[in-house]
JSON list of C-alpha atoms in Angstrom, two decimals:
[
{"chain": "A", "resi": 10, "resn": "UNK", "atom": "CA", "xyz": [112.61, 112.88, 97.59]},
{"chain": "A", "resi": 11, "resn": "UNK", "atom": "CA", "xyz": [109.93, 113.60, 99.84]},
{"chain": "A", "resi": 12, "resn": "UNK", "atom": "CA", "xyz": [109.72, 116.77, 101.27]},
{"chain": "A", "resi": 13, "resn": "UNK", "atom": "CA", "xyz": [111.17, 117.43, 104.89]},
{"chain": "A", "resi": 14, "resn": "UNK", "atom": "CA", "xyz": [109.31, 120.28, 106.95]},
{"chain": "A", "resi": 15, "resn": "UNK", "atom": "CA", "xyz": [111.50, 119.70, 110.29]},
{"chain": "A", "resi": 16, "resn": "UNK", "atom": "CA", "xyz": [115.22, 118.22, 111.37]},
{"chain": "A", "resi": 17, "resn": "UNK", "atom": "CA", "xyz": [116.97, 118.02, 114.53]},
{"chain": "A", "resi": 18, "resn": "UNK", "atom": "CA", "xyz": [118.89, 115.54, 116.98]},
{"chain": "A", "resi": 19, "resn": "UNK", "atom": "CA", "xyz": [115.83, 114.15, 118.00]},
{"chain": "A", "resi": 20, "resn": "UNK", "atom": "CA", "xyz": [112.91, 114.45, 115.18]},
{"chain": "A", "resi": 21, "resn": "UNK", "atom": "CA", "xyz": [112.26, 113.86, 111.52]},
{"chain": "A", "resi": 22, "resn": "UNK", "atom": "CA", "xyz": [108.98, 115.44, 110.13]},
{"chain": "A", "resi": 23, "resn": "UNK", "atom": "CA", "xyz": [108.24, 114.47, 106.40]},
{"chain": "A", "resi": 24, "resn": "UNK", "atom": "CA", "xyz": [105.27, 114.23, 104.09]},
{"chain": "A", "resi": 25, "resn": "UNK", "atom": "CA", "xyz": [104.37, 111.32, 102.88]},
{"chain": "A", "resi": 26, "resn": "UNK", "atom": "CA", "xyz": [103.48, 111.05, 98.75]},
{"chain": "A", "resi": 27, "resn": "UNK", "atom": "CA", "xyz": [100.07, 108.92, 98.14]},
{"chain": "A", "resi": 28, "resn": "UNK", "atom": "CA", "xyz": [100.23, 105.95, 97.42]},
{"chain": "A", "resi": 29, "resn": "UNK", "atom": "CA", "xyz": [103.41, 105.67, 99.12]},
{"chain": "A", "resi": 30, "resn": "UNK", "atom": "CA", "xyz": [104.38, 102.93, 102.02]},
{"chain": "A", "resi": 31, "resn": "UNK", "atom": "CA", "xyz": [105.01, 104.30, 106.11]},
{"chain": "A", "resi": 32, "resn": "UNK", "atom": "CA", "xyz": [106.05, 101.43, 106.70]},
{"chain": "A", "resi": 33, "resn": "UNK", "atom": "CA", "xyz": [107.53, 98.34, 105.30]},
{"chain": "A", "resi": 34, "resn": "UNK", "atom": "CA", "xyz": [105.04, 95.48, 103.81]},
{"chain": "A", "resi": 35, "resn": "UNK", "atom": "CA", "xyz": [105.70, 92.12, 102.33]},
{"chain": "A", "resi": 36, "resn": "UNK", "atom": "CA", "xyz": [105.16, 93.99, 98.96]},
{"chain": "A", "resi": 37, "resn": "UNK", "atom": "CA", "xyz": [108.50, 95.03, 98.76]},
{"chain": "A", "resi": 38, "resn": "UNK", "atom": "CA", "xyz": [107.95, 98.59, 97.81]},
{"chain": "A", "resi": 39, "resn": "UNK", "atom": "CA", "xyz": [110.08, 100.89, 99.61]},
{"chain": "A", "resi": 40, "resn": "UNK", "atom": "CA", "xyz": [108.98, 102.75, 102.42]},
{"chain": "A", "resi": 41, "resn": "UNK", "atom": "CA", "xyz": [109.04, 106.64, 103.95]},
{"chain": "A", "resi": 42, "resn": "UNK", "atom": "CA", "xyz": [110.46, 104.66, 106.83]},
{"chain": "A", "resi": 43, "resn": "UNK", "atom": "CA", "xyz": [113.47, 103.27, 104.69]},
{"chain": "A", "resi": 44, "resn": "UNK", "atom": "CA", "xyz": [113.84, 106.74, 102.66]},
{"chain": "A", "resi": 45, "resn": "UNK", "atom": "CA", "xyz": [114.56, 107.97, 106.25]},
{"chain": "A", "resi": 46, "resn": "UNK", "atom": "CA", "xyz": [117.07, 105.54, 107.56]},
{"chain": "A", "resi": 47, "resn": "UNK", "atom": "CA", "xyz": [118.85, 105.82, 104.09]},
{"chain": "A", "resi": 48, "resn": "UNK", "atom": "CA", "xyz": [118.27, 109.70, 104.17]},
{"chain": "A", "resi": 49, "resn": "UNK", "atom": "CA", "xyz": [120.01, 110.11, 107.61]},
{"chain": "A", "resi": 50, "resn": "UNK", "atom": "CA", "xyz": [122.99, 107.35, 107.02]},
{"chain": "A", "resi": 51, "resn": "UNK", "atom": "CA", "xyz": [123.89, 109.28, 103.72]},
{"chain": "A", "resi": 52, "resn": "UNK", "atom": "CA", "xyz": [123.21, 112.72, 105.67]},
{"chain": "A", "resi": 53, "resn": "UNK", "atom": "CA", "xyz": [125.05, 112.35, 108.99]},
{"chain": "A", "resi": 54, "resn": "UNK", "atom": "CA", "xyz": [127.68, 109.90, 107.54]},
{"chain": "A", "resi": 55, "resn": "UNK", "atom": "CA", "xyz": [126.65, 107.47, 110.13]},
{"chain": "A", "resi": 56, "resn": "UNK", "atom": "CA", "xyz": [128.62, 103.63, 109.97]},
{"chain": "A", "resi": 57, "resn": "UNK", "atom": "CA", "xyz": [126.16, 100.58, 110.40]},
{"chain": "A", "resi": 58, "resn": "UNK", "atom": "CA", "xyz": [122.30, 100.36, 111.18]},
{"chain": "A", "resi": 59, "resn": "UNK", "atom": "CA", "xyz": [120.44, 103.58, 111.87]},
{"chain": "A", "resi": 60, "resn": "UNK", "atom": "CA", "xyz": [117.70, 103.99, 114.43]},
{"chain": "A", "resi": 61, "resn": "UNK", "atom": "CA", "xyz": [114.36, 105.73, 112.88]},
{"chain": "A", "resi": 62, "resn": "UNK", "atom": "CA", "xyz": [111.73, 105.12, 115.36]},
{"chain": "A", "resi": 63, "resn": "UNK", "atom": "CA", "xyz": [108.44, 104.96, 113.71]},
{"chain": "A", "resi": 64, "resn": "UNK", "atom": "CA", "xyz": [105.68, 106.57, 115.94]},
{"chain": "A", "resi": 65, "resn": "UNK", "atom": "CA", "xyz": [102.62, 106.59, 114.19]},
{"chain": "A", "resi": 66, "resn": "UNK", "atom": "CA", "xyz": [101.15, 105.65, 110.13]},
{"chain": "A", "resi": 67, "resn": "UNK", "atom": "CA", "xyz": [99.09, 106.65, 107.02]},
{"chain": "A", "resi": 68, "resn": "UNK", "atom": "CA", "xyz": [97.40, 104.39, 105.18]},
{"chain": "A", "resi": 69, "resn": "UNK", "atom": "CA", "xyz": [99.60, 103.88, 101.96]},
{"chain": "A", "resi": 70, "resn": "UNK", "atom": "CA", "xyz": [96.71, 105.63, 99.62]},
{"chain": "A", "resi": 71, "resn": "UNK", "atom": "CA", "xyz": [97.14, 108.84, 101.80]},
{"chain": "A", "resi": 72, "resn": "UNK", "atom": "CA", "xyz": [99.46, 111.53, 102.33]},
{"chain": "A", "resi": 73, "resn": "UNK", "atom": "CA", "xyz": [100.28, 113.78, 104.36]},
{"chain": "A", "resi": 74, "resn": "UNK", "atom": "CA", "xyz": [102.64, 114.58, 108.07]},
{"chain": "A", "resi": 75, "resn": "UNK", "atom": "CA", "xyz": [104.64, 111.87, 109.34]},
{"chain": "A", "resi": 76, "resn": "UNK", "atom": "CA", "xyz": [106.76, 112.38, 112.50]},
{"chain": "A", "resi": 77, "resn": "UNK", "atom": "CA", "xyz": [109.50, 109.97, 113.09]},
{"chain": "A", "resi": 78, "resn": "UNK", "atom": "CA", "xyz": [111.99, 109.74, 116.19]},
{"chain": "A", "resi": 79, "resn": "UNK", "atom": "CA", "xyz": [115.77, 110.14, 115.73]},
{"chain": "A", "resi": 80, "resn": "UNK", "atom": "CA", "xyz": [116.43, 108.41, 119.09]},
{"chain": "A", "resi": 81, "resn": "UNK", "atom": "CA", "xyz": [115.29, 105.56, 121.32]},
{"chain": "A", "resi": 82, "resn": "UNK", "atom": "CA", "xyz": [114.14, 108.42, 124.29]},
{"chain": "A", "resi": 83, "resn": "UNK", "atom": "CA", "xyz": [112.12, 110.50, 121.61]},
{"chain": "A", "resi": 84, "resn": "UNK", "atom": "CA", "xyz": [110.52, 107.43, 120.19]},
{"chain": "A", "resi": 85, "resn": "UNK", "atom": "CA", "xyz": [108.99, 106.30, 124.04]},
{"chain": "A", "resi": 86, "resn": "UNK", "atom": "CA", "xyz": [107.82, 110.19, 124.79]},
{"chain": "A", "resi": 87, "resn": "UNK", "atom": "CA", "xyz": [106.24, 110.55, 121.14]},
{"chain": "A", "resi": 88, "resn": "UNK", "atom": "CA", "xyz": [104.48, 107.38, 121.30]},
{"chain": "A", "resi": 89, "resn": "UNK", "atom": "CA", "xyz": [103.31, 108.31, 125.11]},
{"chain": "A", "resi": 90, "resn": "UNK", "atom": "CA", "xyz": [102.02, 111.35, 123.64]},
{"chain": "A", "resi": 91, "resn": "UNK", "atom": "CA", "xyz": [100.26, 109.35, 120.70]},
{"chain": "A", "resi": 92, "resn": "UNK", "atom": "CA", "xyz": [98.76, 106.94, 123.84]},
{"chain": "A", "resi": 93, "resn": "UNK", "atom": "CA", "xyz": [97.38, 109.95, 125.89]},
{"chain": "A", "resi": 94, "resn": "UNK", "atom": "CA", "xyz": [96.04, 111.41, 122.86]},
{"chain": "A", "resi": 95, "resn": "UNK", "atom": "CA", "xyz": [98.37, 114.69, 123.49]},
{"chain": "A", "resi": 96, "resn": "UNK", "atom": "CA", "xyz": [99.66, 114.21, 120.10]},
{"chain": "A", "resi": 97, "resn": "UNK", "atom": "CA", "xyz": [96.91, 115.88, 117.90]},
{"chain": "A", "resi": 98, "resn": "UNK", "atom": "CA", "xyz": [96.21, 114.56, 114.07]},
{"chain": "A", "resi": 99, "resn": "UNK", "atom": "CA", "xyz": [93.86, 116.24, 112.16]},
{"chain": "A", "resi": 100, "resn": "UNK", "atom": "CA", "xyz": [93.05, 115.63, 108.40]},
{"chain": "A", "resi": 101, "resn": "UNK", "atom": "CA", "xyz": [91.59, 117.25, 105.33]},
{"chain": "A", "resi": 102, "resn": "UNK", "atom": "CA", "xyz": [89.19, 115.17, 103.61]},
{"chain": "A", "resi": 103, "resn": "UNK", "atom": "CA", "xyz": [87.12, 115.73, 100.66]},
{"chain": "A", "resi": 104, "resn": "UNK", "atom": "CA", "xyz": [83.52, 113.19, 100.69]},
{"chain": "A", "resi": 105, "resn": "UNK", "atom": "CA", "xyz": [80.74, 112.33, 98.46]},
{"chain": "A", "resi": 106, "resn": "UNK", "atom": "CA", "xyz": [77.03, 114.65, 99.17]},
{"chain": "A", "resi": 107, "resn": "UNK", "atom": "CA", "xyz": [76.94, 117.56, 100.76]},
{"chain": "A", "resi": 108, "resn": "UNK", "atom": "CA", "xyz": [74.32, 117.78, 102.85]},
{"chain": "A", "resi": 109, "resn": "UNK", "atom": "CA", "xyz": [75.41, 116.56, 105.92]},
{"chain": "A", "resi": 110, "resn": "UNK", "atom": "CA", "xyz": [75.65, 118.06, 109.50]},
{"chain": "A", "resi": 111, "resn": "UNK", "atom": "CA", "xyz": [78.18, 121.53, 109.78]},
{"chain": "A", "resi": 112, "resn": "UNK", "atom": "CA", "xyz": [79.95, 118.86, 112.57]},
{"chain": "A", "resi": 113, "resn": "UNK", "atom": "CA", "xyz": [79.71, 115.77, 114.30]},
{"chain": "A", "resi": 114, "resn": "UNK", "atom": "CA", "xyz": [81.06, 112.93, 116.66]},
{"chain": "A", "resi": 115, "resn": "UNK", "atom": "CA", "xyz": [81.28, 109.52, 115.08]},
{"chain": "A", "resi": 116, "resn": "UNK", "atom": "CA", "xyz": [81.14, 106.62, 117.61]},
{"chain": "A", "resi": 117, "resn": "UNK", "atom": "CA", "xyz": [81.91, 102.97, 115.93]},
{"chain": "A", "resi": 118, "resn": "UNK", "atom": "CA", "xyz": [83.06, 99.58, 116.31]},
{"chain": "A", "resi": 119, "resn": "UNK", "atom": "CA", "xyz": [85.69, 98.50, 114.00]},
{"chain": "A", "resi": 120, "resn": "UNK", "atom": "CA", "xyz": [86.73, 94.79, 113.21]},
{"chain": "A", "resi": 121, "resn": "UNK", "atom": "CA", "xyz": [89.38, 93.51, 110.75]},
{"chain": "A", "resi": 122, "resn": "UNK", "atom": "CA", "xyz": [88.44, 91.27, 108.00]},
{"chain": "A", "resi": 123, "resn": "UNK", "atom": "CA", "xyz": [91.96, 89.21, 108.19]},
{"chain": "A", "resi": 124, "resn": "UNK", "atom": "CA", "xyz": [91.38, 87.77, 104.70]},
{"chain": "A", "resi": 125, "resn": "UNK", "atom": "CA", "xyz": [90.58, 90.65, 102.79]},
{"chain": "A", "resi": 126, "resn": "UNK", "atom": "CA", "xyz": [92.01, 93.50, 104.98]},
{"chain": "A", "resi": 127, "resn": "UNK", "atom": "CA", "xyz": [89.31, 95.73, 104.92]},
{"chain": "A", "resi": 128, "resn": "UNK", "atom": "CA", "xyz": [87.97, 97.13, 108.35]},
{"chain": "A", "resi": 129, "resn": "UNK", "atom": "CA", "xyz": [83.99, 97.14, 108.75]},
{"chain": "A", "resi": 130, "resn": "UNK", "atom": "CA", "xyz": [81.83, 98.61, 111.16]},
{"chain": "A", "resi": 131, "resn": "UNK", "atom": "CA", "xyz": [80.20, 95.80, 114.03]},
{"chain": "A", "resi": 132, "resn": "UNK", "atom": "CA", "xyz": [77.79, 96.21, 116.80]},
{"chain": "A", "resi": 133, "resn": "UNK", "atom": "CA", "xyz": [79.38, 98.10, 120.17]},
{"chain": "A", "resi": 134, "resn": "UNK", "atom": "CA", "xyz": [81.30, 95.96, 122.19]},
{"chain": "A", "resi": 135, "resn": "UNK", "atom": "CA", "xyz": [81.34, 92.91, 119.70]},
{"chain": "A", "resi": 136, "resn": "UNK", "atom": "CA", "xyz": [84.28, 90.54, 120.88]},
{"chain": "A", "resi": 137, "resn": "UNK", "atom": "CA", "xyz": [87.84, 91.34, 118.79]},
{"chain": "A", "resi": 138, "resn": "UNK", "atom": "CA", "xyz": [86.44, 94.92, 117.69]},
{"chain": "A", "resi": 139, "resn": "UNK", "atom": "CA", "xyz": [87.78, 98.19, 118.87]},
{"chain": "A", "resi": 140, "resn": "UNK", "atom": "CA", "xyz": [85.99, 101.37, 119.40]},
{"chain": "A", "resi": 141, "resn": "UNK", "atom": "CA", "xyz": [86.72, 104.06, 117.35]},
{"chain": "A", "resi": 142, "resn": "UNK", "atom": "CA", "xyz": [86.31, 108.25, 117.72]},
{"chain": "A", "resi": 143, "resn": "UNK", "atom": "CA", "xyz": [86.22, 111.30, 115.54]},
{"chain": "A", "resi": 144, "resn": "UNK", "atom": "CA", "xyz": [85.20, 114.39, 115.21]},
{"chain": "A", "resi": 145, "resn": "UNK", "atom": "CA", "xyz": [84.65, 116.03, 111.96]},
{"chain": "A", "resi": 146, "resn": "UNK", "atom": "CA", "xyz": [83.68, 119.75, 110.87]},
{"chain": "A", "resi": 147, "resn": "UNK", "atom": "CA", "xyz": [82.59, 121.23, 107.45]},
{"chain": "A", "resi": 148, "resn": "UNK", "atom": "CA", "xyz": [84.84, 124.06, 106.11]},
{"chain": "A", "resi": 149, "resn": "UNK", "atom": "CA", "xyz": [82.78, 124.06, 102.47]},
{"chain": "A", "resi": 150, "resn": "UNK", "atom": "CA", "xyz": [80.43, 123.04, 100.18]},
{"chain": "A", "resi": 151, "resn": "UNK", "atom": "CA", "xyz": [79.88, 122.79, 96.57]},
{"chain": "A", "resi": 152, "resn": "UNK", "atom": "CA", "xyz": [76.78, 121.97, 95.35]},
{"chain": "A", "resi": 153, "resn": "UNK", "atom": "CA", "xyz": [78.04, 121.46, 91.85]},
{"chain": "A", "resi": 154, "resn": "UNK", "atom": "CA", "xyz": [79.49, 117.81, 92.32]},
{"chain": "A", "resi": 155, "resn": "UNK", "atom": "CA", "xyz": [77.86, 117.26, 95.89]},
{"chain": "A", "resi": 156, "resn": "UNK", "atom": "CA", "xyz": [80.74, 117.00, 97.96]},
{"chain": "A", "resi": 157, "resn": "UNK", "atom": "CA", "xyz": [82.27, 118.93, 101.14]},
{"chain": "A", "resi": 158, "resn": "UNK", "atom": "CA", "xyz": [85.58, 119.64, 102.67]},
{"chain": "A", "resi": 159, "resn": "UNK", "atom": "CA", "xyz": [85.67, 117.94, 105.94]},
{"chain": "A", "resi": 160, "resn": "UNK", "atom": "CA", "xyz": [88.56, 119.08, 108.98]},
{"chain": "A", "resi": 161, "resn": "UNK", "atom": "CA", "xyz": [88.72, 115.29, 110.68]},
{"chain": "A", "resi": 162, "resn": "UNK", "atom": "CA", "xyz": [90.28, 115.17, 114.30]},
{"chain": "A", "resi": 163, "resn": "UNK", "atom": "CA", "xyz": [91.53, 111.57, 115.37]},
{"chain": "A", "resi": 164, "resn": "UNK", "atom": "CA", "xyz": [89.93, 110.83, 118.79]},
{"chain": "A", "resi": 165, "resn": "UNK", "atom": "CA", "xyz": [91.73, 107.28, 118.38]},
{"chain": "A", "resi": 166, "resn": "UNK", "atom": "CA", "xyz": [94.07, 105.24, 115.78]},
{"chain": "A", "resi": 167, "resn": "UNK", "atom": "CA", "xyz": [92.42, 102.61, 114.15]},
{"chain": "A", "resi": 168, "resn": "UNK", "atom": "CA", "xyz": [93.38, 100.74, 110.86]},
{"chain": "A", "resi": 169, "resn": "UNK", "atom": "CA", "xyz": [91.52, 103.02, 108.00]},
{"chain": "A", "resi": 170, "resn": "UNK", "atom": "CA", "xyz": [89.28, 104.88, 110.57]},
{"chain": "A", "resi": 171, "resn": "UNK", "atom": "CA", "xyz": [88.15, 107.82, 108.88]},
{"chain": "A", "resi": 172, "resn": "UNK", "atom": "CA", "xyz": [87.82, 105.95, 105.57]},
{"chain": "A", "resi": 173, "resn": "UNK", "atom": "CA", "xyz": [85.26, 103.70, 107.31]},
{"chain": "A", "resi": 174, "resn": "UNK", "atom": "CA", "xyz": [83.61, 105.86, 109.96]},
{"chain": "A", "resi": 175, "resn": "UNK", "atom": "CA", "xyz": [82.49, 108.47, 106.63]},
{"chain": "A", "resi": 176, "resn": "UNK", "atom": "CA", "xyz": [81.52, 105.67, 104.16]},
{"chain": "A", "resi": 177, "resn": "UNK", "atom": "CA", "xyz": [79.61, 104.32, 106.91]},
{"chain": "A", "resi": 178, "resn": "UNK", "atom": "CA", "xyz": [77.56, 107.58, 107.96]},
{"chain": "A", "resi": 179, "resn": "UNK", "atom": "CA", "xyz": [76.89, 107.75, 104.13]},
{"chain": "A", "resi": 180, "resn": "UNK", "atom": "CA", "xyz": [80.25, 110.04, 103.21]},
{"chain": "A", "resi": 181, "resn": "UNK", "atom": "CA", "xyz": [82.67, 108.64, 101.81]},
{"chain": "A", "resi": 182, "resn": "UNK", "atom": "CA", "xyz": [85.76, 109.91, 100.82]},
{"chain": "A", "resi": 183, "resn": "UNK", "atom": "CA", "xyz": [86.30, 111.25, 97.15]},
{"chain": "A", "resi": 184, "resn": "UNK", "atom": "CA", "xyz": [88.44, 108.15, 95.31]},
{"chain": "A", "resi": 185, "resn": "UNK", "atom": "CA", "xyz": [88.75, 105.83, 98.00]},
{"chain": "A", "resi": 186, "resn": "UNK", "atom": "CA", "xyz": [88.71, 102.36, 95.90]},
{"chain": "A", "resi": 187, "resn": "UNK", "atom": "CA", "xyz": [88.45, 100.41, 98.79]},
{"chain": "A", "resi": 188, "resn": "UNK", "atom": "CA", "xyz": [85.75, 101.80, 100.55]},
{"chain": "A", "resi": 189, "resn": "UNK", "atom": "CA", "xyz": [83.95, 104.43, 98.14]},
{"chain": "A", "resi": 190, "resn": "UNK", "atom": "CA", "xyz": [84.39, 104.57, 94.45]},
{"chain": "A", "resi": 191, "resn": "UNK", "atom": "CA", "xyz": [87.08, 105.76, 92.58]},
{"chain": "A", "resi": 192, "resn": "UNK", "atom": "CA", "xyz": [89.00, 106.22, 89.18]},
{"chain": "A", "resi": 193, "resn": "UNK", "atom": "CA", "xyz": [92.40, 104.41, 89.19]},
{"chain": "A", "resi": 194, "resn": "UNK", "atom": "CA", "xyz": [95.02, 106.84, 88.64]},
{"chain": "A", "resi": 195, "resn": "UNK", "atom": "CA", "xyz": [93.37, 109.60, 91.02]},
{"chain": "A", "resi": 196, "resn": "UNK", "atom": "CA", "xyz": [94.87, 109.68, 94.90]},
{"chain": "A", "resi": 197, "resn": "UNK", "atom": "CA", "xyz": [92.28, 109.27, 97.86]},
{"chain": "A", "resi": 198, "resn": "UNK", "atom": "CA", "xyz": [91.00, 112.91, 99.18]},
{"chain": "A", "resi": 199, "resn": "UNK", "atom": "CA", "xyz": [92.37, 112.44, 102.57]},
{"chain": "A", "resi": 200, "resn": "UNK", "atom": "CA", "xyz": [95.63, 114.11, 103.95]},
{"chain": "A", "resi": 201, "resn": "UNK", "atom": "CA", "xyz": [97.52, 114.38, 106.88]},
{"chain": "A", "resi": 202, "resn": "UNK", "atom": "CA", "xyz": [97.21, 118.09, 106.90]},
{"chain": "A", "resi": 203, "resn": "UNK", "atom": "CA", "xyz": [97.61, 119.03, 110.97]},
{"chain": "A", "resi": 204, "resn": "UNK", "atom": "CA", "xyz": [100.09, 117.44, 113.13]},
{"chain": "A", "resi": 205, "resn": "UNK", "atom": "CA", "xyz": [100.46, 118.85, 116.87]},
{"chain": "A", "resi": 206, "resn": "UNK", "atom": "CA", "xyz": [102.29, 117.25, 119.83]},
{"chain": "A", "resi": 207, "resn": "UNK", "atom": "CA", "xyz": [105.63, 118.68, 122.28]},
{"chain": "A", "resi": 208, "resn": "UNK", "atom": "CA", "xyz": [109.08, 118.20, 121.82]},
{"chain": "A", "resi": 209, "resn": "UNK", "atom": "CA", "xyz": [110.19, 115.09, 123.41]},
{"chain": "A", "resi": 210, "resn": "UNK", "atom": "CA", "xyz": [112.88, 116.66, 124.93]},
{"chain": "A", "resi": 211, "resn": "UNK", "atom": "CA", "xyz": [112.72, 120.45, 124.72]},
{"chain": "A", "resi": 212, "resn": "UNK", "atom": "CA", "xyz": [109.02, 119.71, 126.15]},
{"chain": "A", "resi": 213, "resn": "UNK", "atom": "CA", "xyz": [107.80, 122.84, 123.66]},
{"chain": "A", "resi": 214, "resn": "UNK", "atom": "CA", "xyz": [104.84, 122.76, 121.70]},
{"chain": "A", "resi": 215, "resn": "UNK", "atom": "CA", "xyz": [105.17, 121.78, 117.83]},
{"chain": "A", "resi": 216, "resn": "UNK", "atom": "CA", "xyz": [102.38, 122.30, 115.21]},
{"chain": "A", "resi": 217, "resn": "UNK", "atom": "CA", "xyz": [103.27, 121.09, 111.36]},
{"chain": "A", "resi": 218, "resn": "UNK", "atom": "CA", "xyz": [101.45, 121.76, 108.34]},
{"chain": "A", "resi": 219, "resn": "UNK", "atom": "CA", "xyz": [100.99, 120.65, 105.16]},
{"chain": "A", "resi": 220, "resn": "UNK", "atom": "CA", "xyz": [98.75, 121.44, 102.02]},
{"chain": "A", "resi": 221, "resn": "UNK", "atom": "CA", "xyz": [97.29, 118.70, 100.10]},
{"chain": "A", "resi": 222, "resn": "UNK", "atom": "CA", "xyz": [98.41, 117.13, 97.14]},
{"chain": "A", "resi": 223, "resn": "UNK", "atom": "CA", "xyz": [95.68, 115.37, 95.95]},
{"chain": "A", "resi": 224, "resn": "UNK", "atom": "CA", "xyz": [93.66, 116.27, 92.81]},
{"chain": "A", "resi": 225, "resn": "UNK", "atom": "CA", "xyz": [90.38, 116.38, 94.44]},
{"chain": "A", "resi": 226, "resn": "UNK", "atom": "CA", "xyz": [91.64, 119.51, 96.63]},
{"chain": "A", "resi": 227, "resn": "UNK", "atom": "CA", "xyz": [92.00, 121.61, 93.63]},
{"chain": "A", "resi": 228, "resn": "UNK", "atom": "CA", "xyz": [88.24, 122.87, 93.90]},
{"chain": "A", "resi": 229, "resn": "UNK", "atom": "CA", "xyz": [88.71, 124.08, 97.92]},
{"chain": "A", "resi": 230, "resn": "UNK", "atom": "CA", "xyz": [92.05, 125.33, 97.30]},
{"chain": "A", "resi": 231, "resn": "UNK", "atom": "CA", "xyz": [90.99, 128.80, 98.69]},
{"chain": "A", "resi": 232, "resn": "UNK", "atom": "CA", "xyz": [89.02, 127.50, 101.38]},
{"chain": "A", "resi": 233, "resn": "UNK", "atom": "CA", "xyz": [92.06, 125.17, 102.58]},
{"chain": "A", "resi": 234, "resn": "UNK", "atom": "CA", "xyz": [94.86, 127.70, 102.24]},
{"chain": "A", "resi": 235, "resn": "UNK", "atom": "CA", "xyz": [92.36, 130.42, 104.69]},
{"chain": "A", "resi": 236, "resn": "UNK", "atom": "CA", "xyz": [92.22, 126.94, 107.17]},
{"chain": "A", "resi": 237, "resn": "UNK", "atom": "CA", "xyz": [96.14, 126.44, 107.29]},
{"chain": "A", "resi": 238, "resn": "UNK", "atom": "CA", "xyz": [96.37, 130.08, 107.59]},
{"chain": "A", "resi": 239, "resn": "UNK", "atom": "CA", "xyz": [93.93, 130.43, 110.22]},
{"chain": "A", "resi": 240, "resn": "UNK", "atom": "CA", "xyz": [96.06, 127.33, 112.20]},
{"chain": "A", "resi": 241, "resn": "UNK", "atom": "CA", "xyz": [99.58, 129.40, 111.62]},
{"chain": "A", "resi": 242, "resn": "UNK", "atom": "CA", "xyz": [98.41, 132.26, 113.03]},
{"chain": "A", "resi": 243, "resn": "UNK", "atom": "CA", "xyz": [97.01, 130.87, 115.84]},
{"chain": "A", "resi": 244, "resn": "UNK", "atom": "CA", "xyz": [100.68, 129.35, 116.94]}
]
């Protein structure tokens, strides 16, 4: 059962297991998004189709917050804040060498390869691509296996975004098979760990949190628990 960090008339907050669908695919795995719907029917008792707006997604190799909307109203205000950029998602992420710059603003163009899936990085402006934002900090280093602990904030949405923007400054992500290298087995260092956006209808700030589960983690442990900390006390 995936774990459930807030509940009420109008919100469900959950984290979402690696490797796990958001949404629904023509795989026919089930979903966080069905887990919900089931979740609330069996819950609330409710009789016939329940209404789980889904606002916003995690690739299915990463985990972390996902916010979903209990009712039609919250579903429009959430995904107005997600438009405006109000709503705030910021990720841990663990990358290969660690020698790049304390922080930095990536700038891309993204396109879709529709046969393969993958997203790669075009010239600015090229027809069908969309521009793409982030801003990304180092919290630590370790010389040992030449990696760093990135904090990643989402300047825009884009289909597997910070997977490409780091592989493509030379960075990327610890176990990310599609973009990186990886062992099978091992989940992608990349988590939802920060979510931040208002109430839809109480209008008061919410910030979420949520430690990673990944494996790759394990050797910033301390240096992620003082960043969550340093986020909760800040609230």
């Amino acid at each position: 059962m995936p774990e459930i960090v807030y509940e009420d008339n109008h919100l469900l907050v959950t984290v979402k297991a690696p490797n796990t669908l958001t949404q629904s695919d023509n795989t026919g795995d089930e979903s966080l998004h069905e887990w919900g719907k089931a979740y609330i029917k069996e819950k609330y008792q409710k009789p016939g189709e329940v209404y789980l707006g889904l606002v916003h997604r995690l690739d299915r190799p990463v985990g972390g917050l996902v916010a979903f909307a209990r009712t039609s109203k919250a579903a429009a205000r959430l995904s107005e804040q997600l438009r405006s950029h109000h709503m705030e998602r910021e990720y841990l992420a663990v990358v290969r060498g660690s020698s790049l710059r304390d922080e930095a603003d990536l700038h891309d163009w993204l396109e879709k390869d529709e046969a393969t899936g993958n997203v790669r990085v075009v010239k600015p402006g090229k027809a069908g691509a969309q521009e793409a934002k982030l801003t990304y900090r180092v919290l630590a280093r370790r010389s040992d296996d030449d990696t760093a602990l990135l904090h990643v904030l989402l300047k825009t949405g884009r289909k597997h975004q910070i997977r490409v923007q780091l592989a493509n400054s030379g960075h990327p992500i610890v176990h990310d098979m599609r973009y990186g290298q990886g062992v099978r087995g091992e989940s992608i260092a990349l988590w939802g760990a920060v979510l931040r956006f208002d109430h839809p209808t109480r209008k008061e700030p919410l910030c979420f949190l949520s430690t990673p589960g990944a494996s790759a983690f394990a050797a910033y442990a301390a240096e992620i628990d003082a960043f969550l900390k340093t986020i909760s006390s800040h609230q």
